Amino acid sequence: DQQVKQNSPSLSVQEGRISILNCDYTNSMFDYFLWYKKYPAEGPTFLISISSIKDKNEDGRFTVFLNKSAKHLSLHIVPSQPGDSAVYFCAAKVGAGNNRKLIWGLGTSLAVNP
Amino acid sequence: DGGITQSPKYLFRKEGQNVTLSCEQNLNHDAMYWYRQDPGQGLRLIYYSQIVNDFQKGDIAEGYSVSREKKESFPLTVTSAQKNPTAFYLCASSPRSYSYNEQFFGPGTRLTVL
């Protein structure tokens, strides 16, 4: 049973437009959320994160929104660039101390077309 | 350049053989992790190590073993007891334990057991 769901396996966007990647979760105990980006033949790299006590975090072209009541977060990329084409993973942290762990989504493949 | 290396990129083994996947980092990170990725699943944690000579089981440790004799190295052995060893394996490190937003990943090793 997937606790972190990225329901869109792929997304295609025109260069310059907004990309919106969605992530839904089921566990209300998640207290920290992260987005990772992965290019082919490379490992994932950390992109942006948000604590559950916030509803928005912005870093340059990337903004993550968190809607706790809906158990939903989204990553907005504005404006989208061809170099943003990659697989984006949503991950959520649960637990404390030595019981902390990350639960990962399956990823969404973003293609930004020139 | 600092980073994480995993070798080899592709590995083939016969069923019943143990195989060791290499992971080396020169980032001076204390913590290291091994993940497994399967189609239709998010990343799942196999083992992690917070410091040299210490490691803990993750969510799917059965059939795997690790060692952490040096800070830079965290090899993973896939034993013959692992029922479904064919997968993509990712190694990661972070400066401190559980600092997931500072987690660096290697490029991965794809293991195929014939």
Short mmCIF file of C-alpha atoms in Angstrom, two decimals:
data_model
loop_
_atom_site.label_atom_id
_atom_site.label_comp_id
_atom_site.label_asym_id
_atom_site.label_seq_id
_atom_site.Cartn_x
_atom_site.Cartn_y
_atom_site.Cartn_z
CA ASP A 1 0.00 0.00 0.00
CA GLN A 2 1.66 3.19 -1.19
CA GLN A 3 1.70 5.82 1.55
CA VAL A 4 3.17 8.39 -0.84
CA LYS A 5 1.48 8.49 -4.22
CA GLN A 6 2.52 10.25 -7.37
CA ASN A 7 -0.41 9.41 -9.57
CA SER A 8 0.95 10.86 -12.78
CA PRO A 9 3.78 8.73 -14.14
CA SER A 10 4.63 11.38 -16.72
CA LEU A 11 4.04 15.01 -17.57
CA SER A 12 4.87 17.04 -20.68
CA VAL A 13 5.14 20.84 -20.60
CA GLN A 14 6.19 23.54 -23.01
CA GLU A 15 9.31 25.53 -22.23
CA GLY A 16 8.49 28.72 -20.33
CA ARG A 17 5.23 27.38 -18.94
CA ILE A 18 4.53 26.17 -15.44
CA SER A 19 5.12 22.53 -14.46
CA ILE A 20 3.02 21.21 -11.59
CA LEU A 21 3.94 17.86 -10.09
CA ASN A 22 1.58 16.39 -7.54
CA CYS A 23 2.01 14.11 -4.57
CA ASP A 24 -0.63 12.68 -2.22
CA TYR A 25 0.00 10.93 1.07
CA THR A 26 -2.04 8.89 3.48
CA ASN A 27 -0.09 9.05 6.75
CA SER A 28 -0.92 12.10 8.87
CA MET A 29 2.23 11.47 10.93
CA PHE A 30 4.49 12.59 8.10
CA ASP A 31 6.21 15.75 9.32
CA TYR A 32 8.65 16.65 6.57
CA PHE A 33 8.43 16.37 2.81
CA LEU A 34 11.14 16.43 0.18
CA TRP A 35 11.39 16.53 -3.58
CA TYR A 36 14.29 14.88 -5.39
CA LYS A 37 15.20 15.13 -9.04
CA LYS A 38 16.82 12.31 -11.01
CA TYR A 39 18.48 12.43 -14.40
CA PRO A 40 19.07 9.19 -16.35
CA ALA A 41 22.15 7.24 -15.22
CA GLU A 42 22.52 9.43 -12.13
CA GLY A 43 21.33 9.15 -8.55
CA PRO A 44 18.55 11.40 -7.22
CA THR A 45 19.55 14.87 -6.03
CA PHE A 46 17.76 16.86 -3.37
CA LEU A 47 15.69 19.71 -4.77
CA ILE A 48 13.48 21.32 -2.14
CA SER A 49 11.70 20.43 1.09
CA ILE A 50 8.94 21.63 3.37
CA SER A 51 8.11 21.10 7.00
CA SER A 52 4.59 20.11 7.92
CA ILE A 53 4.21 23.33 9.92
CA LYS A 54 4.47 25.38 6.74
CA ASP A 55 2.29 25.57 3.65
CA LYS A 56 4.77 26.97 1.18
CA ASN A 57 8.49 26.98 0.53
CA GLU A 58 10.14 28.74 -2.39
CA ASP A 59 13.60 28.43 -3.87
CA GLY A 60 14.16 30.26 -7.12
CA ARG A 61 12.00 28.73 -9.84
CA PHE A 62 10.84 25.94 -7.51
CA THR A 63 7.99 26.24 -5.04
CA VAL A 64 6.47 23.49 -2.96
CA PHE A 65 2.95 23.84 -1.58
CA LEU A 66 1.58 21.72 1.23
CA ASN A 67 -2.12 21.23 1.94
CA LYS A 68 -2.26 19.21 5.13
CA SER A 69 -6.03 18.92 5.26
CA ALA A 70 -6.03 17.37 1.80
CA LYS A 71 -2.79 15.44 2.45
CA HIS A 72 -1.47 16.83 -0.77
CA LEU A 73 1.68 18.59 -1.87
CA SER A 74 2.75 19.95 -5.18
CA LEU A 75 5.94 21.15 -6.79
CA HIS A 76 5.69 24.13 -9.13
CA ILE A 77 8.45 24.95 -11.57
CA VAL A 78 8.17 28.38 -13.18
CA PRO A 79 9.31 28.93 -15.84
CA SER A 80 10.05 25.40 -16.97
CA GLN A 81 13.29 24.84 -18.85
CA PRO A 82 14.43 21.88 -21.00
CA GLY A 83 17.09 21.12 -18.37
CA ASP A 84 14.29 20.42 -15.90
CA SER A 85 13.42 17.27 -17.84
CA ALA A 86 13.97 14.50 -15.30
CA VAL A 87 12.14 12.15 -12.94
CA TYR A 88 10.88 13.88 -9.81
CA PHE A 89 10.40 11.92 -6.59
CA CYS A 90 8.30 12.98 -3.65
CA ALA A 91 9.38 11.63 -0.25
CA ALA A 92 7.95 11.99 3.24
CA LYS A 93 9.61 11.61 6.61
CA VAL A 94 7.99 9.91 9.58
CA GLY A 95 9.20 9.00 13.03
CA ALA A 96 11.81 10.38 15.39
CA GLY A 97 15.21 9.39 16.67
CA ASN A 98 16.41 6.08 15.31
CA ASN A 99 12.93 5.37 14.00
CA ARG A 100 13.04 8.14 11.44
CA LYS A 101 12.58 7.00 7.87
CA LEU A 102 11.71 8.26 4.42
CA ILE A 103 8.83 6.90 2.38
CA TRP A 104 9.24 7.47 -1.34
CA GLY A 105 6.79 7.90 -4.17
CA LEU A 106 7.24 6.19 -7.54
CA GLY A 107 8.26 9.35 -9.36
CA THR A 108 6.88 11.49 -12.17
CA SER A 109 8.82 11.85 -15.40
CA LEU A 110 8.76 15.47 -16.58
CA ALA A 111 9.53 16.38 -20.18
CA VAL A 112 9.97 20.07 -20.97
CA ASN A 113 9.73 20.64 -24.70
CA PRO A 114 11.63 23.50 -26.37
CA ASP B 1 35.67 16.14 -7.30
CA GLY B 2 33.73 15.05 -4.24
CA GLY B 3 31.00 12.53 -4.65
CA ILE B 4 29.77 8.99 -4.37
CA THR B 5 30.83 6.24 -6.68
CA GLN B 6 29.15 2.91 -7.17
CA SER B 7 30.62 0.11 -9.16
CA PRO B 8 29.93 -1.61 -11.36
CA LYS B 9 27.06 0.09 -13.18
CA TYR B 10 25.66 -3.24 -14.40
CA LEU B 11 26.20 -6.57 -12.72
CA PHE B 12 25.09 -10.03 -13.72
CA ARG B 13 25.23 -13.03 -11.44
CA LYS B 14 23.98 -16.59 -11.46
CA GLU B 15 21.31 -17.58 -9.00
CA GLY B 16 22.75 -18.84 -5.73
CA GLN B 17 25.88 -16.71 -5.83
CA ASN B 18 26.66 -13.96 -3.37
CA VAL B 19 27.59 -10.63 -4.90
CA THR B 20 29.05 -7.47 -3.38
CA LEU B 21 28.16 -3.98 -4.58
CA SER B 22 30.68 -1.25 -3.96
CA CYS B 23 29.92 2.23 -2.59
CA GLU B 24 32.63 4.79 -1.90
CA GLN B 25 32.30 8.46 -0.89
CA ASN B 26 34.91 11.16 -0.45
CA LEU B 27 32.55 13.73 1.04
CA ASN B 28 33.62 13.00 4.62
CA HIS B 29 30.01 12.08 5.42
CA ASP B 30 29.26 10.15 8.59
CA ALA B 31 26.08 8.46 7.42
CA MET B 32 25.63 6.07 4.50
CA TYR B 33 22.58 4.26 3.15
CA TRP B 34 21.62 1.50 0.76
CA TYR B 35 18.32 1.62 -1.11
CA ARG B 36 16.65 -0.69 -3.56
CA GLN B 37 14.33 0.40 -6.38
CA ASP B 38 11.93 -1.96 -8.12
CA PRO B 39 9.40 -1.23 -10.86
CA GLY B 40 6.18 0.03 -9.32
CA GLN B 41 7.81 0.76 -5.96
CA GLY B 42 9.46 3.76 -4.39
CA LEU B 43 12.96 3.57 -2.96
CA ARG B 44 13.16 1.21 -0.01
CA LEU B 45 15.86 1.31 2.64
CA ILE B 46 17.96 -1.85 3.02
CA TYR B 47 20.62 -0.85 5.55
CA TYR B 48 22.09 2.34 6.91
CA SER B 49 25.14 3.30 8.90
CA GLN B 50 25.38 6.36 11.12
CA ILE B 51 29.06 6.00 11.85
CA VAL B 52 32.04 3.73 11.22
CA ASN B 53 31.67 0.21 12.64
CA ASP B 54 27.96 0.70 13.16
CA PHE B 55 24.98 -0.13 10.96
CA GLN B 56 21.27 -0.82 11.33
CA LYS B 57 18.72 -2.74 9.33
CA GLY B 58 16.30 -0.83 7.19
CA ASP B 59 12.89 -1.97 6.03
CA ILE B 60 14.03 -4.82 3.78
CA ALA B 61 17.33 -6.10 5.21
CA GLU B 62 16.64 -9.82 4.84
CA GLY B 63 19.08 -11.50 2.48
CA TYR B 64 21.56 -8.60 2.60
CA SER B 65 24.64 -7.83 4.67
CA VAL B 66 26.86 -4.75 5.00
CA SER B 67 30.04 -3.60 6.65
CA ARG B 68 31.37 -0.18 7.58
CA GLU B 69 35.04 -0.63 8.35
CA LYS B 70 36.01 2.70 6.84
CA LYS B 71 34.18 6.00 6.76
CA GLU B 72 34.47 6.17 2.99
CA SER B 73 33.16 2.71 2.18
CA PHE B 74 29.84 0.90 2.71
CA PRO B 75 29.74 -2.30 0.61
CA LEU B 76 26.50 -4.24 0.27
CA THR B 77 26.50 -8.01 -0.15
CA VAL B 78 23.47 -9.57 -1.77
CA THR B 79 23.41 -13.12 -0.50
CA SER B 80 21.82 -16.21 -1.97
CA ALA B 81 19.16 -15.87 0.73
CA GLN B 82 17.71 -12.80 -0.97
CA LYS B 83 14.69 -14.16 -2.85
CA ASN B 84 14.36 -11.44 -5.48
CA PRO B 85 17.79 -9.85 -5.89
CA THR B 86 17.28 -8.42 -9.37
CA ALA B 87 16.83 -4.67 -8.84
CA PHE B 88 18.41 -1.26 -9.09
CA TYR B 89 20.54 -0.47 -6.03
CA LEU B 90 21.32 3.06 -4.89
CA CYS B 91 23.87 4.10 -2.29
CA ALA B 92 23.65 7.46 -0.54
CA SER B 93 25.48 9.42 2.13
CA SER B 94 24.73 12.44 4.31
CA PRO B 95 26.83 14.57 6.65
CA ARG B 96 24.81 13.43 9.65
CA SER B 97 22.29 10.73 10.29
CA TYR B 98 18.84 11.38 8.90
CA SER B 99 19.81 14.67 7.24
CA TYR B 100 17.71 13.70 4.25
CA ASN B 101 17.83 17.12 2.63
CA GLU B 102 21.61 16.72 2.50
CA GLN B 103 21.56 13.19 1.14
CA PHE B 104 23.80 12.59 -1.86
CA PHE B 105 23.19 9.60 -4.08
CA GLY B 106 25.49 7.54 -6.24
CA PRO B 107 24.58 6.64 -9.85
CA GLY B 108 23.34 3.18 -8.88
CA THR B 109 24.10 -0.42 -9.79
CA ARG B 110 21.65 -2.53 -11.74
CA LEU B 111 21.91 -6.13 -10.60
CA THR B 112 20.47 -8.91 -12.69
CA VAL B 113 20.43 -12.44 -11.37
CA LEU B 114 20.11 -15.04 -14.08
#
